[in-house]
mmCIF file of C-alpha atoms in Angstrom:
data_model
loop_
_atom_site.group_PDB
_atom_site.id
_atom_site.type_symbol
_atom_site.label_atom_id
_atom_site.label_comp_id
_atom_site.label_asym_id
_atom_site.label_seq_id
_atom_site.Cartn_x
_atom_site.Cartn_y
_atom_site.Cartn_z
ATOM 1 C CA MET A 1 -0.151 -0.048 0.012
ATOM 2 C CA VAL A 2 1.054 3.511 -0.729
ATOM 3 C CA GLY A 3 3.003 5.161 2.069
ATOM 4 C CA ILE A 4 0.410 7.919 3.030
ATOM 5 C CA ILE A 5 -0.351 9.339 6.458
ATOM 6 C CA PRO A 6 -3.771 10.634 6.515
ATOM 7 C CA MET A 7 -5.510 12.270 9.546
ATOM 8 C CA ALA A 8 -6.832 9.583 11.995
ATOM 9 C CA SER A 9 -10.440 9.794 12.405
ATOM 10 C CA SER A 10 -13.651 7.396 12.352
ATOM 11 C CA ILE A 11 -15.453 6.974 9.160
ATOM 12 C CA ARG A 12 -19.134 8.167 9.114
ATOM 13 C CA PRO A 13 -21.595 7.595 6.274
ATOM 14 C CA SER A 14 -23.156 10.282 3.882
ATOM 15 C CA LEU A 15 -26.243 10.236 1.751
ATOM 16 C CA SER A 16 -24.621 11.689 -1.267
ATOM 17 C CA THR A 17 -25.956 10.043 -4.455
ATOM 18 C CA LEU A 18 -25.503 10.498 -8.133
ATOM 19 C CA ARG A 19 -28.479 9.787 -10.488
ATOM 20 C CA PHE A 20 -28.850 10.205 -14.133
ATOM 21 C CA ALA A 21 -31.586 10.352 -16.658
ATOM 22 C CA GLY A 22 -31.733 7.856 -19.458
ATOM 23 C CA ALA A 23 -29.241 9.844 -21.695
ATOM 24 C CA SER A 24 -26.578 9.983 -18.983
ATOM 25 C CA ARG A 25 -26.748 6.203 -18.743
ATOM 26 C CA LEU A 26 -25.872 5.763 -22.394
ATOM 27 C CA GLY A 27 -22.638 7.821 -22.090
ATOM 28 C CA LEU A 28 -23.801 10.596 -24.432
ATOM 29 C CA SER A 29 -22.079 14.077 -24.662
ATOM 30 C CA LEU A 30 -21.766 16.141 -21.575
ATOM 31 C CA ALA A 31 -24.510 18.495 -22.636
ATOM 32 C CA SER A 32 -27.000 15.714 -22.854
ATOM 33 C CA PHE A 33 -26.639 14.830 -19.255
ATOM 34 C CA THR A 34 -29.687 15.574 -17.099
ATOM 35 C CA PRO A 35 -28.786 14.481 -13.649
ATOM 36 C CA ARG A 36 -31.821 13.711 -11.237
ATOM 37 C CA ARG A 37 -29.728 13.724 -8.378
ATOM 38 C CA LEU A 38 -26.133 14.643 -8.297
ATOM 39 C CA ALA A 39 -23.787 14.224 -5.201
ATOM 40 C CA CYS A 40 -26.561 14.496 -2.702
ATOM 41 C CA PHE A 41 -28.187 17.291 -4.675
ATOM 42 C CA HIS A 42 -31.703 16.797 -6.254
ATOM 43 C CA LEU A 43 -31.709 19.142 -9.295
ATOM 44 C CA ALA A 44 -35.514 19.030 -10.040
ATOM 45 C CA SER A 45 -36.991 21.347 -7.603
ATOM 46 C CA ALA A 46 -36.680 25.271 -7.677
ATOM 47 C CA VAL A 47 -36.947 27.718 -4.742
ATOM 48 C CA PRO A 48 -38.538 31.130 -5.074
ATOM 49 C CA GLN A 49 -36.229 34.088 -5.269
ATOM 50 C CA SER A 50 -37.565 35.634 -2.178
ATOM 51 C CA GLN A 51 -35.687 33.318 0.083
ATOM 52 C CA SER A 52 -33.955 34.954 3.001
ATOM 53 C CA PHE A 53 -30.262 35.350 3.309
ATOM 54 C CA GLY A 54 -30.333 34.639 6.978
ATOM 55 C CA LEU A 55 -32.292 34.164 10.104
ATOM 56 C CA LYS A 56 -32.804 37.841 10.567
ATOM 57 C CA ALA A 57 -34.598 40.373 8.286
ATOM 58 C CA SER A 58 -32.489 41.300 5.469
ATOM 59 C CA LYS A 59 -32.633 42.542 1.754
ATOM 60 C CA LEU A 60 -32.125 40.227 -1.310
ATOM 61 C CA LEU A 61 -30.627 41.305 -4.606
ATOM 62 C CA ARG A 62 -32.898 41.072 -7.624
ATOM 63 C CA GLY A 63 -31.788 40.532 -11.079
ATOM 64 C CA ASP A 64 -32.155 44.283 -11.791
ATOM 65 C CA GLY A 65 -29.619 45.039 -9.262
ATOM 66 C CA LYS A 66 -32.173 46.519 -6.736
ATOM 67 C CA THR A 67 -33.060 45.106 -3.436
ATOM 68 C CA ILE A 68 -36.209 43.734 -1.800
ATOM 69 C CA GLY A 69 -36.936 43.237 1.800
ATOM 70 C CA VAL A 70 -37.386 39.811 3.088
ATOM 71 C CA ALA A 71 -38.079 38.333 6.623
ATOM 72 C CA ALA A 72 -36.877 35.072 8.206
ATOM 73 C CA GLY A 73 -40.003 33.291 6.737
ATOM 74 C CA GLY A 74 -39.449 34.621 3.364
ATOM 75 C CA ASN A 75 -42.100 37.266 3.307
ATOM 76 C CA ALA A 76 -41.525 40.804 2.167
ATOM 77 C CA ALA A 77 -40.666 43.285 4.788
ATOM 78 C CA GLN A 78 -38.678 46.453 5.471
ATOM 79 C CA ALA A 79 -35.340 45.745 6.838
ATOM 80 C CA SER A 80 -32.421 47.903 8.007
ATOM 81 C CA THR A 81 -29.623 45.948 6.534
ATOM 82 C CA THR A 82 -29.067 46.191 2.808
ATOM 83 C CA ALA A 83 -27.578 43.210 0.946
ATOM 84 C CA THR A 84 -25.395 45.171 -1.673
ATOM 85 C CA PRO A 85 -23.155 43.539 -4.138
ATOM 86 C CA GLU A 86 -20.225 44.831 -1.894
ATOM 87 C CA ASN A 87 -21.737 43.294 1.155
ATOM 88 C CA VAL A 88 -22.412 39.836 -0.440
ATOM 89 C CA LEU A 89 -18.942 39.673 -2.027
ATOM 90 C CA GLU A 90 -17.372 40.723 1.436
ATOM 91 C CA TRP A 91 -19.512 37.968 2.958
ATOM 92 C CA VAL A 92 -17.914 35.328 0.562
ATOM 93 C CA LYS A 93 -14.447 35.873 2.067
ATOM 94 C CA GLN A 94 -15.704 35.248 5.480
ATOM 95 C CA ASP A 95 -17.841 32.121 4.514
ATOM 96 C CA LYS A 96 -16.636 28.783 5.978
ATOM 97 C CA ARG A 97 -15.872 26.851 2.905
ATOM 98 C CA ARG A 98 -14.010 23.817 2.118
ATOM 99 C CA LEU A 99 -13.826 21.183 -0.825
ATOM 100 C CA LEU A 100 -16.021 18.264 0.041
ATOM 101 C CA HIS A 101 -15.674 15.702 -2.853
ATOM 102 C CA VAL A 102 -15.148 15.311 -6.585
ATOM 103 C CA VAL A 103 -17.585 13.465 -8.780
ATOM 104 C CA TYR A 104 -16.653 11.334 -12.029
ATOM 105 C CA ARG A 105 -17.965 8.252 -13.865
ATOM 106 C CA VAL A 106 -16.133 5.031 -14.306
ATOM 107 C CA GLY A 107 -16.987 1.993 -16.632
ATOM 108 C CA ASP A 108 -16.048 -0.885 -13.978
ATOM 109 C CA LEU A 109 -16.513 0.164 -10.367
ATOM 110 C CA ASP A 110 -15.061 -2.970 -8.577
ATOM 111 C CA ARG A 111 -11.884 -2.801 -10.992
ATOM 112 C CA THR A 112 -11.461 0.935 -10.080
ATOM 113 C CA ILE A 113 -11.997 0.416 -6.393
ATOM 114 C CA LYS A 114 -9.355 -2.345 -6.474
ATOM 115 C CA PHE A 115 -6.891 -0.058 -8.236
ATOM 116 C CA TYR A 116 -7.544 2.927 -5.832
ATOM 117 C CA THR A 117 -7.217 0.769 -2.661
ATOM 118 C CA GLU A 118 -4.312 -1.482 -3.604
ATOM 119 C CA CYS A 119 -2.303 0.926 -5.651
ATOM 120 C CA LEU A 120 -3.079 4.343 -4.205
ATOM 121 C CA GLY A 121 -3.750 3.497 -0.787
ATOM 122 C CA MET A 122 -7.176 4.767 -0.562
ATOM 123 C CA LYS A 123 -9.995 3.406 1.747
ATOM 124 C CA LEU A 124 -13.407 2.398 0.511
ATOM 125 C CA LEU A 125 -15.679 4.598 2.746
ATOM 126 C CA ARG A 126 -18.894 3.411 1.463
ATOM 127 C CA LYS A 127 -20.693 1.917 -1.577
ATOM 128 C CA ARG A 128 -24.312 1.548 -2.346
ATOM 129 C CA ASP A 129 -26.390 0.232 -5.374
ATOM 130 C CA ILE A 130 -29.534 1.935 -6.587
ATOM 131 C CA PRO A 131 -31.007 -0.662 -8.971
ATOM 132 C CA GLU A 132 -34.207 1.322 -9.643
ATOM 133 C CA GLU A 133 -31.964 4.136 -11.077
ATOM 134 C CA ARG A 134 -29.585 1.592 -12.592
ATOM 135 C CA TYR A 135 -26.437 3.036 -11.006
ATOM 136 C CA THR A 136 -23.969 2.521 -8.292
ATOM 137 C CA ASN A 137 -21.826 4.826 -6.073
ATOM 138 C CA ALA A 138 -18.647 4.541 -4.297
ATOM 139 C CA PHE A 139 -16.786 6.967 -1.996
ATOM 140 C CA LEU A 140 -13.080 6.650 -1.689
ATOM 141 C CA GLY A 141 -10.445 8.749 0.092
ATOM 142 C CA TYR A 142 -7.891 8.939 2.925
ATOM 143 C CA GLY A 143 -10.291 9.849 5.709
ATOM 144 C CA PRO A 144 -13.937 10.517 6.817
ATOM 145 C CA GLU A 145 -16.119 12.759 4.479
ATOM 146 C CA ASP A 146 -16.753 15.273 7.316
ATOM 147 C CA SER A 147 -13.123 16.408 7.384
ATOM 148 C CA HIS A 148 -11.637 15.117 4.083
ATOM 149 C CA PHE A 149 -11.805 15.731 0.370
ATOM 150 C CA VAL A 150 -12.871 12.359 -1.134
ATOM 151 C CA ILE A 151 -13.703 10.790 -4.357
ATOM 152 C CA GLU A 152 -17.314 9.883 -5.558
ATOM 153 C CA LEU A 153 -17.306 7.286 -8.374
ATOM 154 C CA THR A 154 -20.378 6.545 -10.388
ATOM 155 C CA TYR A 155 -21.089 3.542 -12.353
ATOM 156 C CA ASN A 156 -24.152 3.578 -14.614
ATOM 157 C CA TYR A 157 -25.420 0.148 -15.601
ATOM 158 C CA GLY A 158 -24.128 -0.920 -18.874
ATOM 159 C CA VAL A 159 -21.930 1.979 -19.515
ATOM 160 C CA ASP A 160 -18.183 0.634 -19.781
ATOM 161 C CA LYS A 161 -16.525 3.686 -21.329
ATOM 162 C CA TYR A 162 -16.619 7.371 -21.177
ATOM 163 C CA ASP A 163 -14.774 10.378 -22.863
ATOM 164 C CA ILE A 164 -12.507 12.245 -20.533
ATOM 165 C CA GLY A 165 -11.993 14.756 -23.270
ATOM 166 C CA THR A 166 -9.194 17.330 -23.288
ATOM 167 C CA ALA A 167 -10.336 19.810 -20.547
ATOM 168 C CA PHE A 168 -9.817 17.820 -17.585
ATOM 169 C CA GLY A 169 -6.103 17.381 -16.407
ATOM 170 C CA HIS A 170 -5.568 15.316 -13.260
ATOM 171 C CA PHE A 171 -5.945 14.511 -9.717
ATOM 172 C CA GLY A 172 -2.950 15.007 -7.252
ATOM 173 C CA ILE A 173 -1.953 12.648 -4.555
ATOM 174 C CA ALA A 174 0.727 13.412 -2.113
ATOM 175 C CA VAL A 175 2.878 10.444 -1.153
ATOM 176 C CA ASP A 176 5.991 10.041 1.076
ATOM 177 C CA ASP A 177 7.854 8.129 -1.656
ATOM 178 C CA VAL A 178 7.055 8.597 -5.365
ATOM 179 C CA ALA A 179 9.495 5.953 -6.564
ATOM 180 C CA LYS A 180 8.124 3.125 -4.306
ATOM 181 C CA THR A 181 4.563 4.079 -5.199
ATOM 182 C CA VAL A 182 5.324 3.912 -8.951
ATOM 183 C CA GLU A 183 6.990 0.422 -8.436
ATOM 184 C CA LEU A 184 3.895 -0.770 -6.642
ATOM 185 C CA ILE A 185 1.665 0.508 -9.324
ATOM 186 C CA LYS A 186 3.735 -1.323 -11.939
ATOM 187 C CA ALA A 187 3.686 -4.549 -10.051
ATOM 188 C CA LYS A 188 -0.200 -4.233 -9.879
ATOM 189 C CA GLY A 189 -0.317 -3.776 -13.664
ATOM 190 C CA GLY A 190 -0.990 -0.059 -13.508
ATOM 191 C CA LYS A 191 0.115 2.409 -16.294
ATOM 192 C CA VAL A 192 2.870 4.836 -15.551
ATOM 193 C CA THR A 193 2.899 7.721 -18.159
ATOM 194 C CA ARG A 194 5.769 9.914 -16.335
ATOM 195 C CA GLU A 195 8.532 8.059 -14.435
ATOM 196 C CA PRO A 196 9.584 9.609 -11.106
ATOM 197 C CA GLY A 197 11.888 12.710 -11.250
ATOM 198 C CA PRO A 198 11.953 16.313 -10.490
ATOM 199 C CA VAL A 199 9.331 18.625 -11.856
ATOM 200 C CA LYS A 200 10.605 20.674 -14.727
ATOM 201 C CA GLY A 201 11.883 23.944 -13.313
ATOM 202 C CA GLY A 202 11.690 22.793 -9.855
ATOM 203 C CA ASN A 203 12.811 20.170 -7.284
ATOM 204 C CA THR A 204 9.619 18.424 -6.294
ATOM 205 C CA VAL A 205 9.745 14.752 -7.216
ATOM 206 C CA ILE A 206 6.540 13.639 -9.147
ATOM 207 C CA ALA A 207 5.140 11.125 -11.254
ATOM 208 C CA PHE A 208 2.119 10.525 -13.417
ATOM 209 C CA VAL A 209 0.000 7.347 -13.498
ATOM 210 C CA GLU A 210 -3.407 6.443 -15.201
ATOM 211 C CA ASP A 211 -6.297 4.638 -13.509
ATOM 212 C CA PRO A 212 -8.078 1.850 -15.459
ATOM 213 C CA ASP A 213 -10.479 4.398 -17.071
ATOM 214 C CA GLY A 214 -7.744 6.796 -18.157
ATOM 215 C CA TYR A 215 -8.016 9.363 -15.326
ATOM 216 C CA LYS A 216 -4.551 10.705 -14.644
ATOM 217 C CA PHE A 217 -3.068 11.027 -11.082
ATOM 218 C CA GLU A 218 -0.040 13.129 -10.347
ATOM 219 C CA LEU A 219 2.039 11.748 -7.444
ATOM 220 C CA LEU A 220 3.776 14.360 -5.437
ATOM 221 C CA GLU A 221 6.517 13.471 -2.928
ATOM 222 C CA ARG A 222 5.725 15.355 0.358
ATOM 223 C CA GLY A 223 5.892 14.702 3.988
ATOM 224 C CA PRO A 224 2.958 13.525 6.067
ATOM 225 C CA THR A 225 -0.200 15.711 5.317
ATOM 226 C CA PRO A 226 -3.713 15.706 6.517
ATOM 227 C CA GLU A 227 -5.089 15.811 3.032
ATOM 228 C CA PRO A 228 -3.425 13.213 0.686
ATOM 229 C CA LEU A 229 -5.856 13.782 -2.080
ATOM 230 C CA CYS A 230 -4.560 17.242 -2.649
ATOM 231 C CA GLN A 231 -5.383 18.623 -6.129
ATOM 232 C CA VAL A 232 -7.962 18.646 -8.860
ATOM 233 C CA MET A 233 -6.325 20.011 -12.298
ATOM 234 C CA LEU A 234 -8.687 21.527 -14.820
ATOM 235 C CA ARG A 235 -7.843 23.503 -18.047
ATOM 236 C CA VAL A 236 -9.253 26.935 -18.708
ATOM 237 C CA GLY A 237 -9.383 29.370 -21.725
ATOM 238 C CA ASP A 238 -8.674 32.587 -19.744
ATOM 239 C CA LEU A 239 -6.627 32.157 -16.512
ATOM 240 C CA ASP A 240 -7.061 35.816 -15.270
ATOM 241 C CA ARG A 241 -10.652 35.656 -15.850
ATOM 242 C CA SER A 242 -11.036 32.314 -13.970
ATOM 243 C CA ILE A 243 -8.798 33.483 -11.083
ATOM 244 C CA THR A 244 -10.967 36.496 -10.422
ATOM 245 C CA PHE A 245 -14.113 34.362 -10.667
ATOM 246 C CA TYR A 246 -12.869 31.913 -8.127
ATOM 247 C CA GLU A 247 -11.601 34.472 -5.766
ATOM 248 C CA LYS A 248 -14.664 36.492 -5.879
ATOM 249 C CA ALA A 249 -17.487 34.117 -6.417
ATOM 250 C CA PHE A 250 -15.985 31.068 -4.600
ATOM 251 C CA GLY A 251 -13.901 32.908 -1.935
ATOM 252 C CA MET A 252 -10.808 31.095 -2.825
ATOM 253 C CA GLU A 253 -7.308 32.287 -2.217
ATOM 254 C CA LEU A 254 -4.838 32.544 -5.005
ATOM 255 C CA LEU A 255 -1.957 30.497 -3.373
ATOM 256 C CA ARG A 256 0.575 30.850 -6.229
ATOM 257 C CA LYS A 257 0.800 31.344 -9.791
ATOM 258 C CA ARG A 258 3.596 30.220 -12.165
ATOM 259 C CA ASP A 259 4.453 30.966 -15.860
ATOM 260 C CA ASN A 260 6.188 28.393 -18.019
ATOM 261 C CA PRO A 261 6.975 30.219 -21.212
ATOM 262 C CA GLU A 262 9.417 27.448 -22.195
ATOM 263 C CA TYR A 263 6.582 25.075 -22.361
ATOM 264 C CA LYS A 264 3.965 27.617 -23.177
ATOM 265 C CA TYR A 265 1.645 27.179 -20.214
ATOM 266 C CA THR A 266 0.695 29.003 -16.989
ATOM 267 C CA ILE A 267 -0.802 27.431 -13.703
ATOM 268 C CA ALA A 268 -2.647 28.912 -10.797
ATOM 269 C CA MET A 269 -3.235 27.240 -7.376
ATOM 270 C CA LEU A 270 -6.343 28.274 -5.592
ATOM 271 C CA GLY A 271 -7.996 26.995 -2.467
ATOM 272 C CA TYR A 272 -9.318 27.414 1.153
ATOM 273 C CA GLY A 273 -5.951 26.973 2.785
ATOM 274 C CA PRO A 274 -2.268 26.172 2.264
ATOM 275 C CA GLU A 275 -1.513 23.363 -0.235
ATOM 276 C CA ASP A 276 0.325 21.209 2.331
ATOM 277 C CA LYS A 277 -2.851 20.977 4.374
ATOM 278 C CA ASN A 278 -5.788 21.419 2.066
ATOM 279 C CA ALA A 279 -7.066 20.161 -1.308
ATOM 280 C CA VAL A 280 -6.516 22.890 -3.962
ATOM 281 C CA LEU A 281 -7.887 23.611 -7.469
ATOM 282 C CA GLU A 282 -5.114 23.897 -9.943
ATOM 283 C CA LEU A 283 -6.063 25.800 -13.225
ATOM 284 C CA THR A 284 -3.997 25.558 -16.351
ATOM 285 C CA TYR A 285 -3.813 27.892 -19.251
ATOM 286 C CA ASN A 286 -2.022 26.704 -22.434
ATOM 287 C CA TYR A 287 -1.010 29.483 -24.507
ATOM 288 C CA GLY A 288 -3.363 30.425 -27.386
ATOM 289 C CA VAL A 289 -5.940 27.652 -26.420
ATOM 290 C CA THR A 290 -9.375 29.175 -25.312
ATOM 291 C CA GLU A 291 -11.728 26.073 -25.697
ATOM 292 C CA TYR A 292 -11.511 22.381 -24.752
ATOM 293 C CA ASP A 293 -13.559 19.265 -25.046
ATOM 294 C CA LYS A 294 -15.005 18.394 -21.640
ATOM 295 C CA GLY A 295 -16.217 14.852 -22.644
ATOM 296 C CA ASN A 296 -18.806 13.190 -20.542
ATOM 297 C CA ALA A 297 -16.777 11.565 -17.777
ATOM 298 C CA TYR A 298 -15.867 14.236 -15.367
ATOM 299 C CA ALA A 299 -18.800 15.748 -13.480
ATOM 300 C CA GLN A 300 -18.146 18.291 -10.689
ATOM 301 C CA ILE A 301 -16.747 19.468 -7.470
ATOM 302 C CA ALA A 302 -18.709 19.956 -4.353
ATOM 303 C CA VAL A 303 -18.081 22.956 -1.891
ATOM 304 C CA GLY A 304 -19.410 23.547 1.516
ATOM 305 C CA THR A 305 -20.960 26.938 2.500
ATOM 306 C CA ASP A 306 -22.965 28.459 5.414
ATOM 307 C CA ASP A 307 -25.446 30.050 3.051
ATOM 308 C CA VAL A 308 -26.399 28.698 -0.458
ATOM 309 C CA TYR A 309 -28.625 31.778 -1.106
ATOM 310 C CA LYS A 310 -25.826 34.407 -0.508
ATOM 311 C CA THR A 311 -23.463 32.037 -2.573
ATOM 312 C CA ALA A 312 -25.782 31.927 -5.526
ATOM 313 C CA GLU A 313 -26.119 35.812 -5.515
ATOM 314 C CA ALA A 314 -22.083 36.138 -5.510
ATOM 315 C CA ILE A 315 -21.928 33.708 -8.352
ATOM 316 C CA LYS A 316 -24.397 35.665 -10.282
ATOM 317 C CA LEU A 317 -22.618 38.935 -9.537
ATOM 318 C CA CYS A 318 -19.428 37.465 -10.716
ATOM 319 C CA GLY A 319 -20.726 36.332 -14.228
ATOM 320 C CA GLY A 320 -21.224 32.584 -13.192
ATOM 321 C CA LYS A 321 -24.346 30.794 -14.413
ATOM 322 C CA ILE A 322 -26.726 29.337 -11.776
ATOM 323 C CA THR A 323 -27.821 25.854 -13.081
ATOM 324 C CA ARG A 324 -29.850 24.954 -9.918
ATOM 325 C CA GLU A 325 -31.383 27.751 -7.869
ATOM 326 C CA PRO A 326 -30.610 27.831 -4.115
ATOM 327 C CA GLY A 327 -33.020 25.855 -1.696
ATOM 328 C CA PRO A 328 -33.727 22.604 0.218
ATOM 329 C CA LEU A 329 -33.833 19.180 -1.557
ATOM 330 C CA PRO A 330 -37.220 17.363 -1.431
ATOM 331 C CA GLY A 331 -37.239 14.704 1.344
ATOM 332 C CA ILE A 332 -33.898 15.441 3.083
ATOM 333 C CA ASN A 333 -34.121 19.231 3.079
ATOM 334 C CA THR A 334 -30.391 19.675 2.551
ATOM 335 C CA LYS A 335 -29.804 23.218 1.036
ATOM 336 C CA ILE A 336 -27.774 23.335 -2.098
ATOM 337 C CA THR A 337 -27.121 25.428 -5.378
ATOM 338 C CA ALA A 338 -25.344 24.474 -8.459
ATOM 339 C CA CYS A 339 -23.486 26.735 -10.815
ATOM 340 C CA LEU A 340 -21.069 26.937 -13.895
ATOM 341 C CA ASP A 341 -17.811 28.838 -14.052
ATOM 342 C CA PRO A 342 -16.936 30.951 -17.135
ATOM 343 C CA ASP A 343 -15.517 27.847 -18.761
ATOM 344 C CA GLY A 344 -18.569 25.734 -18.084
ATOM 345 C CA TRP A 345 -16.966 23.566 -15.189
ATOM 346 C CA LYS A 346 -19.740 22.665 -12.747
ATOM 347 C CA SER A 347 -19.659 23.085 -8.910
ATOM 348 C CA VAL A 348 -22.358 22.499 -6.290
ATOM 349 C CA PHE A 349 -22.654 24.248 -3.061
ATOM 350 C CA VAL A 350 -23.924 22.478 0.074
ATOM 351 C CA ASP A 351 -25.157 23.925 3.424
ATOM 352 C CA ASN A 352 -22.550 22.941 5.919
ATOM 353 C CA VAL A 353 -24.997 22.387 8.688
ATOM 354 C CA ASP A 354 -27.306 20.285 6.579
ATOM 355 C CA PHE A 355 -24.196 18.239 5.256
ATOM 356 C CA LEU A 356 -23.188 17.242 8.806
ATOM 357 C CA LYS A 357 -26.621 16.274 9.665
ATOM 358 C CA GLU A 358 -26.595 13.864 6.792
ATOM 359 C CA LEU A 359 -23.327 12.560 7.771
ATOM 360 C CA GLU A 360 -24.782 11.818 11.222
#
């Protein structure tokens, strides 16, 4: 097993699921997917725009930029506090956020679980089959879902192959010895696409491997870390635009940015804390490339928030597209909102309190 030292903690279950309409089970293009329930988030119900930002009376931004007064119950009322664009964006900086999980599709769930547990040292946190919807979910990672960034795999009955496309990059895993990890993966029949060695232009020892479905994993040699599953790399067409969006709408911090003119690309690391202790989003811009094929394999990232209503307003103010209006899910009442960034990458925000209730 890979030499990874995750944070010690007991594993608790979650209610997160991923359901697809018929087109998604057939492995059609990403645009044809109409998820019914995605990563514990039902996408069918909408919530009136008059939902309150908080428990006390406040004002809500409308589409025309004006404000309307709302009370805790959602009824119109006069209020002394105005939710201006400046207030909403300032609130984003103070919101308690963290990356919860990343969702993607695989063609053989048991094969993938075996590779992740035996070669990458992950733990199978839970697995459940939903035969009436013809899919199975599995959650894997290096610690419990209430404190770690984890992977949610989805297998749709009868679909054994997906198109990863050119937009998705890789996942990053911190290990204590890259060379030993690569030897283990080779012994298990895994595919190594980049042998261990220093990263170009730096000293960090890395290697690249592929899982059975072709998803790439970058192995980074680091000391003990509470978050071994440490990166999700996505390609974007305008890096500065994306950085501004994730800073303002998502409240992420630009941890570092590095230009590599020799290889004609620039990367930016963004997240909710330092890279050695938190999972981060790595955005890559390749010189002159403004559009990519997203395929139909990668789905989304889920992020925790204290208020999905304010989150949705901030996303709208920053030019993002809301694909699921904020509000509670029927049946379990977990409040969520879903959005697309300027490049079309999907994210779902989940209410922190509701998420912990589900885990209990």
